[in-house]
């Protein structure tokens, strides 16, 4: 009843670990009777809930496009459920000691790669299997929509499965890292590895963090002796790269001068995005406008912006409005924003009777404006 009467709620996240299928359907029915809800995230489905029934209820209640299911644990043998349930956005897969049928795994990833609604994947591997990692690398390469990826390996260099195939194991993990680094759609990579990553793979990850303009988050454990190779490479790449907003290197030996320099560049990127977001949300100060003019469209997809704007259409309208304002502001608005004048631009009459800046036709000013960044104006 409270949900039905609420006219201000826009975003809702619900943990369903204690729900039954019937209770979940009742929740969806209640949400459909409100007119304010724009985004609902359903997490942690219990094993006995009927996912197909819940997804059908989402559509029957008219909530299609507003409800998405996250962190769903998929059984490898149930690959058919993925295309049938387009509400699932993120899913978890476990490949344990008992899984030895690689055909099932290949079929699963083949089906998953064809599902455009799947955007996030978490894979847990409890023992090394060359075929499993090969299937995973192929999926990462072929998937058209995957943007968030997490890999947890529970085996180490001392595991029997690794020792028996050490050369193949190192190469297999390398193939996964190369696949991740070459997928330019990925925005988040989390690798929790109990095996060491070599110099070459560390360089590949560093290049991805610098060159992939979509990658915002990178968390890697397992670099160990090659940490300095990764940081040295990344420090060079981040000098003129603004995409990476979060870098985590758990279990490292401690901060070094290079690590502090790298994290300072990441902090710089985060500050730029926050300022650009404030500009989009209405702050028309010079400080925020500078960040906005230097920010590509994708960088507005920050956690701050996503928390404040529930609907994708609303977000797009805000961004387009801010970009249009920057692109088409007249000379008076531009000079006021940059702090050159407090009100309007007024130029003294020239002796040669040529036009002053305040007398330029609007089209002429827009042509000049194409060559100016807001940050070009020096502040005194």
CSV table of C-alpha atoms in Angstrom, one decimal:
chain,number,residue,atom,x,y,z
A,1,UNK,CA,0.0,0.0,0.0
A,2,UNK,CA,2.8,2.4,0.9
A,3,UNK,CA,4.4,1.8,-2.5
A,4,UNK,CA,1.2,2.4,-4.4
A,5,UNK,CA,0.6,5.7,-2.6
A,6,UNK,CA,4.2,7.0,-3.0
A,7,UNK,CA,4.3,9.6,-5.7
A,8,UNK,CA,8.0,10.7,-5.4
A,9,UNK,CA,9.9,7.4,-5.4
A,10,UNK,CA,12.0,7.2,-8.6
A,11,UNK,CA,14.7,4.5,-7.9
A,12,UNK,CA,14.4,1.4,-5.9
A,13,UNK,CA,16.7,-1.5,-5.1
A,14,UNK,CA,15.3,-4.7,-3.5
A,15,UNK,CA,17.1,-7.8,-2.2
A,16,UNK,CA,15.0,-10.8,-2.9
A,17,UNK,CA,16.9,-13.4,-0.9
A,18,UNK,CA,13.9,-14.0,1.4
A,19,UNK,CA,11.1,-13.5,-1.3
A,20,UNK,CA,9.0,-16.2,-2.9
A,21,UNK,CA,7.8,-16.0,-6.5
A,22,UNK,CA,4.4,-14.9,-5.4
A,23,UNK,CA,5.7,-12.1,-3.1
A,24,UNK,CA,7.9,-10.8,-5.9
A,25,UNK,CA,5.0,-10.6,-8.3
A,26,UNK,CA,2.9,-8.8,-5.7
A,27,UNK,CA,5.7,-6.3,-5.3
A,28,UNK,CA,5.8,-5.7,-9.0
A,29,UNK,CA,2.0,-5.2,-9.1
A,30,UNK,CA,2.2,-2.6,-6.4
A,31,UNK,CA,5.0,-0.8,-8.1
A,32,UNK,CA,3.1,-0.7,-11.4
A,33,UNK,CA,0.3,1.3,-9.7
A,34,UNK,CA,2.5,4.2,-8.9
A,35,UNK,CA,3.4,6.8,-11.6
A,36,UNK,CA,6.8,8.0,-10.4
A,37,UNK,CA,9.0,4.9,-10.4
A,38,UNK,CA,11.6,4.9,-13.2
A,39,UNK,CA,14.1,2.3,-12.2
A,40,UNK,CA,13.9,-0.9,-10.1
A,41,UNK,CA,16.8,-3.2,-9.4
A,42,UNK,CA,16.0,-6.7,-8.1
A,43,UNK,CA,19.0,-8.5,-6.6
A,44,UNK,CA,20.0,-11.9,-5.1
A,45,UNK,CA,17.3,-14.2,-6.3
A,46,UNK,CA,16.9,-17.3,-4.1
A,47,UNK,CA,17.4,-20.7,-5.9
A,48,UNK,CA,13.7,-21.7,-5.6
A,49,UNK,CA,12.2,-18.6,-7.2
A,50,UNK,CA,10.8,-18.9,-10.7
A,51,UNK,CA,12.7,-16.4,-12.7
A,52,UNK,CA,10.6,-16.9,-15.9
A,53,UNK,CA,7.4,-16.2,-13.9
A,54,UNK,CA,8.9,-13.0,-12.4
A,55,UNK,CA,10.0,-11.7,-15.8
A,56,UNK,CA,6.6,-12.4,-17.2
A,57,UNK,CA,5.1,-10.4,-14.3
A,58,UNK,CA,7.4,-7.5,-15.1
A,59,UNK,CA,5.9,-7.3,-18.7
A,60,UNK,CA,2.4,-7.9,-17.6
A,61,UNK,CA,2.6,-5.1,-15.1
A,62,UNK,CA,3.9,-2.7,-17.8
A,63,UNK,CA,7.3,-2.3,-16.1
A,64,UNK,CA,9.3,-3.6,-19.1
A,65,UNK,CA,12.4,-1.4,-19.4
A,66,UNK,CA,12.2,-0.1,-15.9
A,67,UNK,CA,12.9,-3.3,-13.9
A,68,UNK,CA,16.2,-5.0,-14.2
A,69,UNK,CA,17.6,-8.1,-12.4
A,70,UNK,CA,21.2,-8.1,-11.1
A,71,UNK,CA,23.6,-10.6,-9.7
A,72,UNK,CA,21.6,-13.6,-10.8
A,73,UNK,CA,23.3,-17.0,-10.2
A,74,UNK,CA,23.0,-19.0,-13.4
A,75,UNK,CA,23.4,-22.8,-13.6
A,76,UNK,CA,25.5,-23.7,-16.7
A,77,UNK,CA,22.9,-26.2,-17.8
A,78,UNK,CA,20.2,-23.6,-17.8
A,79,UNK,CA,21.5,-21.4,-20.6
A,80,UNK,CA,18.0,-21.4,-22.2
A,81,UNK,CA,16.8,-19.1,-19.4
A,82,UNK,CA,19.0,-16.2,-20.5
A,83,UNK,CA,17.3,-15.3,-23.8
A,84,UNK,CA,13.9,-15.9,-22.2
A,85,UNK,CA,14.5,-13.4,-19.4
A,86,UNK,CA,15.7,-10.1,-21.0
A,87,UNK,CA,15.2,-8.3,-17.6
A,88,UNK,CA,18.5,-10.0,-16.4
A,89,UNK,CA,21.3,-7.5,-16.7
A,90,UNK,CA,24.1,-9.0,-14.6
A,91,UNK,CA,24.7,-12.7,-13.9
A,92,UNK,CA,27.2,-14.9,-12.0
A,93,UNK,CA,28.7,-18.1,-13.2
A,94,UNK,CA,30.7,-20.7,-11.2
A,95,UNK,CA,32.9,-23.3,-12.8
A,96,UNK,CA,33.9,-25.8,-10.0
A,97,UNK,CA,35.7,-29.1,-9.6
A,98,UNK,CA,32.6,-31.0,-10.7
A,99,UNK,CA,32.2,-29.3,-14.1
A,100,UNK,CA,34.1,-31.2,-16.8
A,101,UNK,CA,31.7,-31.0,-19.7
A,102,UNK,CA,33.3,-28.2,-21.8
A,103,UNK,CA,30.5,-28.5,-24.4
A,104,UNK,CA,28.0,-27.3,-21.8
A,105,UNK,CA,30.3,-24.4,-20.9
A,106,UNK,CA,30.9,-23.4,-24.6
A,107,UNK,CA,27.2,-23.7,-25.3
A,108,UNK,CA,26.4,-21.5,-22.3
A,109,UNK,CA,28.8,-18.7,-23.3
A,110,UNK,CA,27.6,-19.0,-26.9
A,111,UNK,CA,24.0,-18.3,-25.8
A,112,UNK,CA,25.1,-15.5,-23.4
A,113,UNK,CA,27.0,-13.8,-26.2
A,114,UNK,CA,23.9,-13.5,-28.3
A,115,UNK,CA,21.9,-11.9,-25.4
A,116,UNK,CA,22.1,-8.1,-25.9
A,117,UNK,CA,20.5,-7.4,-22.5
A,118,UNK,CA,23.4,-9.0,-20.5
A,119,UNK,CA,25.8,-6.2,-19.5
A,120,UNK,CA,27.6,-7.6,-16.4
A,121,UNK,CA,29.3,-10.9,-15.7
A,122,UNK,CA,31.0,-12.4,-12.6
A,123,UNK,CA,32.9,-15.7,-13.1
A,124,UNK,CA,34.3,-17.9,-10.3
A,125,UNK,CA,36.8,-20.6,-11.2
A,126,UNK,CA,37.7,-23.1,-8.5
A,127,UNK,CA,40.3,-25.1,-10.6
A,128,UNK,CA,42.4,-24.4,-13.7
A,129,UNK,CA,40.8,-25.6,-16.9
A,130,UNK,CA,42.3,-24.6,-20.2
A,131,UNK,CA,39.1,-25.1,-22.1
A,132,UNK,CA,37.1,-23.1,-19.6
A,133,UNK,CA,39.4,-20.1,-19.9
A,134,UNK,CA,39.4,-20.4,-23.7
A,135,UNK,CA,35.6,-20.3,-23.7
A,136,UNK,CA,35.6,-17.3,-21.4
A,137,UNK,CA,38.1,-15.4,-23.6
A,138,UNK,CA,36.0,-16.2,-26.7
A,139,UNK,CA,32.9,-14.9,-24.9
A,140,UNK,CA,34.6,-11.6,-23.9
A,141,UNK,CA,35.7,-11.1,-27.5
A,142,UNK,CA,32.4,-11.9,-29.1
A,143,UNK,CA,30.0,-10.3,-26.6
A,144,UNK,CA,28.5,-7.1,-28.0
A,145,UNK,CA,27.1,-5.6,-24.8
A,146,UNK,CA,29.2,-6.7,-21.8
A,147,UNK,CA,30.5,-3.7,-19.9
A,148,UNK,CA,31.3,-5.0,-16.5
A,149,UNK,CA,33.5,-8.0,-15.8
A,150,UNK,CA,34.7,-9.7,-12.7
A,151,UNK,CA,36.9,-12.8,-12.5
A,152,UNK,CA,37.7,-14.7,-9.3
A,153,UNK,CA,40.2,-17.6,-9.4
A,154,UNK,CA,40.4,-19.9,-6.4
A,155,UNK,CA,43.4,-21.8,-7.7
A,156,UNK,CA,47.0,-20.7,-7.3
A,157,UNK,CA,50.4,-21.7,-8.6
A,158,UNK,CA,50.5,-24.4,-6.0
A,159,UNK,CA,47.2,-26.0,-7.1
A,160,UNK,CA,47.6,-29.5,-8.7
A,161,UNK,CA,45.5,-28.4,-11.7
A,162,UNK,CA,47.9,-25.4,-12.3
A,163,UNK,CA,51.2,-27.3,-11.7
A,164,UNK,CA,50.2,-30.0,-14.1
A,165,UNK,CA,49.6,-27.5,-16.9
A,166,UNK,CA,51.7,-24.5,-15.9
A,167,UNK,CA,52.6,-23.2,-19.4
A,168,UNK,CA,49.1,-23.7,-20.6
A,169,UNK,CA,47.7,-22.0,-17.5
A,170,UNK,CA,49.8,-18.9,-17.9
A,171,UNK,CA,49.0,-18.6,-21.6
A,172,UNK,CA,45.2,-19.2,-20.9
A,173,UNK,CA,45.1,-16.4,-18.4
A,174,UNK,CA,47.1,-14.2,-20.8
A,175,UNK,CA,44.4,-14.8,-23.4
A,176,UNK,CA,41.7,-13.6,-21.1
A,177,UNK,CA,43.6,-10.5,-20.2
A,178,UNK,CA,44.2,-9.7,-23.9
A,179,UNK,CA,40.5,-10.3,-24.6
A,180,UNK,CA,39.5,-7.9,-21.8
A,181,UNK,CA,41.9,-5.2,-22.9
A,182,UNK,CA,40.8,-5.3,-26.5
A,183,UNK,CA,37.1,-5.1,-25.7
A,184,UNK,CA,36.6,-1.3,-26.0
A,185,UNK,CA,33.0,-1.5,-24.6
A,186,UNK,CA,34.1,-2.6,-21.1
A,187,UNK,CA,33.8,0.1,-18.4
A,188,UNK,CA,34.8,-2.0,-15.3
A,189,UNK,CA,37.4,-4.8,-14.9
A,190,UNK,CA,37.9,-6.6,-11.6
A,191,UNK,CA,40.5,-9.4,-11.5
A,192,UNK,CA,41.0,-11.2,-8.1
A,193,UNK,CA,43.7,-13.7,-9.0
A,194,UNK,CA,45.7,-16.1,-6.8
A,195,UNK,CA,48.2,-16.5,-9.6
A,196,UNK,CA,50.9,-14.1,-10.6
A,197,UNK,CA,50.5,-11.9,-13.7
A,198,UNK,CA,53.7,-11.5,-15.8
A,199,UNK,CA,55.3,-8.3,-17.2
A,200,UNK,CA,53.7,-8.5,-20.6
A,201,UNK,CA,50.1,-8.9,-19.2
A,202,UNK,CA,50.7,-6.0,-16.8
A,203,UNK,CA,51.7,-3.8,-19.7
A,204,UNK,CA,48.6,-4.9,-21.6
A,205,UNK,CA,46.3,-3.9,-18.7
A,206,UNK,CA,48.1,-0.6,-18.3
A,207,UNK,CA,47.6,0.2,-22.0
A,208,UNK,CA,43.9,-0.7,-21.7
A,209,UNK,CA,43.5,1.6,-18.7
A,210,UNK,CA,45.0,4.5,-20.8
A,211,UNK,CA,43.6,3.8,-24.2
A,212,UNK,CA,40.1,2.4,-23.6
A,213,UNK,CA,38.0,5.6,-23.3
A,214,UNK,CA,35.2,3.6,-21.8
A,215,UNK,CA,37.1,2.0,-19.0
A,216,UNK,CA,36.3,3.7,-15.7
A,217,UNK,CA,37.2,1.1,-13.0
A,218,UNK,CA,40.2,-1.3,-12.8
A,219,UNK,CA,40.9,-3.5,-9.8
A,220,UNK,CA,43.7,-6.2,-10.1
A,221,UNK,CA,45.4,-8.5,-7.6
A,222,UNK,CA,48.1,-10.9,-8.6
A,223,UNK,CA,50.7,-8.5,-10.1
A,224,UNK,CA,53.2,-9.0,-7.3
A,225,UNK,CA,56.7,-8.7,-8.7
A,226,UNK,CA,55.4,-7.0,-11.9
A,227,UNK,CA,53.7,-4.2,-10.1
A,228,UNK,CA,56.4,-1.6,-11.0
A,229,UNK,CA,56.0,-2.6,-14.7
A,230,UNK,CA,52.3,-1.9,-14.5
A,231,UNK,CA,52.6,1.4,-12.7
A,232,UNK,CA,55.5,2.8,-14.8
A,233,UNK,CA,53.5,2.1,-18.0
A,234,UNK,CA,50.3,3.4,-16.5
A,235,UNK,CA,51.8,6.7,-15.3
A,236,UNK,CA,52.9,7.5,-18.8
A,237,UNK,CA,49.6,6.7,-20.3
A,238,UNK,CA,47.4,8.6,-17.8
A,239,UNK,CA,49.2,11.9,-18.4
A,240,UNK,CA,46.8,12.6,-21.3
A,241,UNK,CA,44.0,10.1,-20.6
A,242,UNK,CA,41.0,11.1,-18.5
A,243,UNK,CA,38.8,8.0,-18.5
A,244,UNK,CA,40.0,6.0,-15.5
A,245,UNK,CA,38.1,7.1,-12.3
A,246,UNK,CA,39.0,4.3,-9.9
A,247,UNK,CA,42.1,2.1,-9.5
A,248,UNK,CA,42.4,-0.6,-6.9
A,249,UNK,CA,45.6,-2.7,-6.4
A,250,UNK,CA,44.8,-4.9,-3.3
A,251,UNK,CA,47.6,-6.8,-1.6
A,252,UNK,CA,50.3,-4.7,-3.0
A,253,UNK,CA,53.5,-4.1,-0.8
A,254,UNK,CA,52.6,-0.5,-0.1
A,255,UNK,CA,52.5,3.0,-1.6
A,256,UNK,CA,55.4,4.2,-3.7
A,257,UNK,CA,56.1,7.5,-5.4
A,258,UNK,CA,55.0,6.2,-8.7
A,259,UNK,CA,51.8,4.7,-7.2
A,260,UNK,CA,51.0,8.0,-5.5
A,261,UNK,CA,51.5,9.8,-8.8
A,262,UNK,CA,49.2,7.4,-10.6
A,263,UNK,CA,46.5,7.8,-8.0
A,264,UNK,CA,46.8,11.5,-8.2
A,265,UNK,CA,46.0,11.4,-11.9
A,266,UNK,CA,43.0,9.1,-11.2
A,267,UNK,CA,41.8,11.6,-8.6
A,268,UNK,CA,42.2,14.4,-11.2
A,269,UNK,CA,39.9,12.5,-13.6
A,270,UNK,CA,37.3,12.0,-10.9
A,271,UNK,CA,37.3,15.7,-10.1
A,272,UNK,CA,36.8,16.6,-13.8
A,273,UNK,CA,33.9,14.3,-14.0
A,274,UNK,CA,32.3,15.6,-10.8
A,275,UNK,CA,32.7,19.2,-12.1
A,276,UNK,CA,31.3,18.3,-15.5
A,277,UNK,CA,28.3,16.6,-13.8
A,278,UNK,CA,27.6,19.7,-11.7
A,279,UNK,CA,27.6,21.8,-14.9
A,280,UNK,CA,25.1,19.4,-16.5
A,281,UNK,CA,22.9,19.6,-13.4
A,282,UNK,CA,22.8,23.4,-13.6
A,283,UNK,CA,26.0,24.8,-12.1
A,284,UNK,CA,27.1,27.3,-14.8
A,285,UNK,CA,30.3,28.5,-13.1
A,286,UNK,CA,33.6,28.8,-14.9
A,287,UNK,CA,35.1,26.1,-12.7
A,288,UNK,CA,32.5,23.5,-13.8
A,289,UNK,CA,32.2,24.8,-17.4
A,290,UNK,CA,35.9,24.1,-18.0
A,291,UNK,CA,35.5,20.5,-17.1
A,292,UNK,CA,32.4,20.2,-19.2
A,293,UNK,CA,34.0,21.5,-22.3
A,294,UNK,CA,36.9,19.0,-21.9
A,295,UNK,CA,34.6,16.1,-21.2
A,296,UNK,CA,33.5,13.6,-23.9
A,297,UNK,CA,29.9,12.4,-23.7
A,298,UNK,CA,30.8,9.0,-22.1
A,299,UNK,CA,32.4,10.6,-19.0
A,300,UNK,CA,29.1,11.9,-17.8
A,301,UNK,CA,28.2,8.3,-16.9
A,302,UNK,CA,29.7,8.7,-13.5
A,303,UNK,CA,28.2,7.3,-10.3
A,304,UNK,CA,27.3,10.8,-9.1
A,305,UNK,CA,25.3,11.5,-12.3
A,306,UNK,CA,23.6,8.0,-12.2
A,307,UNK,CA,22.5,8.5,-8.6
A,308,UNK,CA,20.9,11.9,-9.4
A,309,UNK,CA,19.3,11.0,-12.7
A,310,UNK,CA,17.1,7.9,-12.8
A,311,UNK,CA,15.9,7.8,-16.4
A,312,UNK,CA,18.2,7.5,-19.4
A,313,UNK,CA,16.1,9.8,-21.4
A,314,UNK,CA,16.2,12.5,-18.7
A,315,UNK,CA,20.0,12.1,-18.5
A,316,UNK,CA,20.4,12.4,-22.3
A,317,UNK,CA,18.2,15.6,-22.3
A,318,UNK,CA,20.3,17.2,-19.5
A,319,UNK,CA,23.6,16.4,-21.3
A,320,UNK,CA,22.3,17.7,-24.7
A,321,UNK,CA,21.0,20.8,-23.0
A,322,UNK,CA,24.3,21.6,-21.3
A,323,UNK,CA,26.3,20.9,-24.5
A,324,UNK,CA,24.0,23.1,-26.5
A,325,UNK,CA,24.4,25.9,-24.0
A,326,UNK,CA,28.2,25.7,-24.2
A,327,UNK,CA,28.2,25.5,-28.0
A,328,UNK,CA,25.7,28.3,-28.7
A,329,UNK,CA,26.3,30.8,-26.0
A,330,UNK,CA,26.7,34.4,-27.3
A,331,UNK,CA,29.7,36.6,-26.7
A,332,UNK,CA,28.2,38.2,-23.6
A,333,UNK,CA,27.3,34.9,-21.9
A,334,UNK,CA,30.8,33.5,-22.7
A,335,UNK,CA,32.7,36.5,-21.3
A,336,UNK,CA,30.5,36.6,-18.2
A,337,UNK,CA,31.0,32.9,-17.5
A,338,UNK,CA,34.7,33.1,-17.9
A,339,UNK,CA,34.9,36.1,-15.6
A,340,UNK,CA,36.0,38.7,-18.2
A,341,UNK,CA,33.0,40.9,-17.6
A,342,UNK,CA,30.3,41.1,-15.0
A,343,UNK,CA,27.4,41.9,-17.3
A,344,UNK,CA,27.7,42.7,-21.1
A,345,UNK,CA,30.7,43.1,-23.3
A,346,UNK,CA,31.2,46.8,-24.2
A,347,UNK,CA,34.1,47.8,-26.5
A,348,UNK,CA,35.4,51.3,-27.1
A,349,UNK,CA,34.7,52.7,-30.6
A,350,UNK,CA,37.7,52.0,-32.9
A,351,UNK,CA,39.3,54.9,-34.7
A,352,UNK,CA,39.4,52.8,-37.9
A,353,UNK,CA,35.6,52.1,-37.5
A,354,UNK,CA,36.1,48.4,-37.6
A,355,UNK,CA,33.6,46.3,-35.6
A,356,UNK,CA,34.4,45.6,-32.0
A,357,UNK,CA,33.8,42.2,-30.3
A,358,UNK,CA,30.4,43.4,-29.0
A,359,UNK,CA,29.3,44.3,-32.6
A,360,UNK,CA,30.1,40.9,-34.2
A,361,UNK,CA,27.2,39.1,-35.9
A,362,UNK,CA,26.2,36.0,-33.9
A,363,UNK,CA,27.3,33.7,-36.8
A,364,UNK,CA,30.7,35.3,-36.8
A,365,UNK,CA,31.1,34.8,-33.1
A,366,UNK,CA,30.1,31.2,-33.3
A,367,UNK,CA,32.8,30.7,-35.9
A,368,UNK,CA,35.4,32.2,-33.5
A,369,UNK,CA,33.9,30.2,-30.7
A,370,UNK,CA,34.8,26.9,-32.4
A,371,UNK,CA,38.5,27.6,-31.7
A,372,UNK,CA,38.1,28.5,-28.1
A,373,UNK,CA,37.9,26.4,-24.9
A,374,UNK,CA,36.5,27.9,-21.8
A,375,UNK,CA,39.7,27.0,-20.0
A,376,UNK,CA,41.7,29.1,-22.5
A,377,UNK,CA,40.7,32.2,-20.6
A,378,UNK,CA,43.2,32.9,-17.9
A,379,UNK,CA,42.0,33.6,-14.4
A,380,UNK,CA,43.7,36.4,-12.4
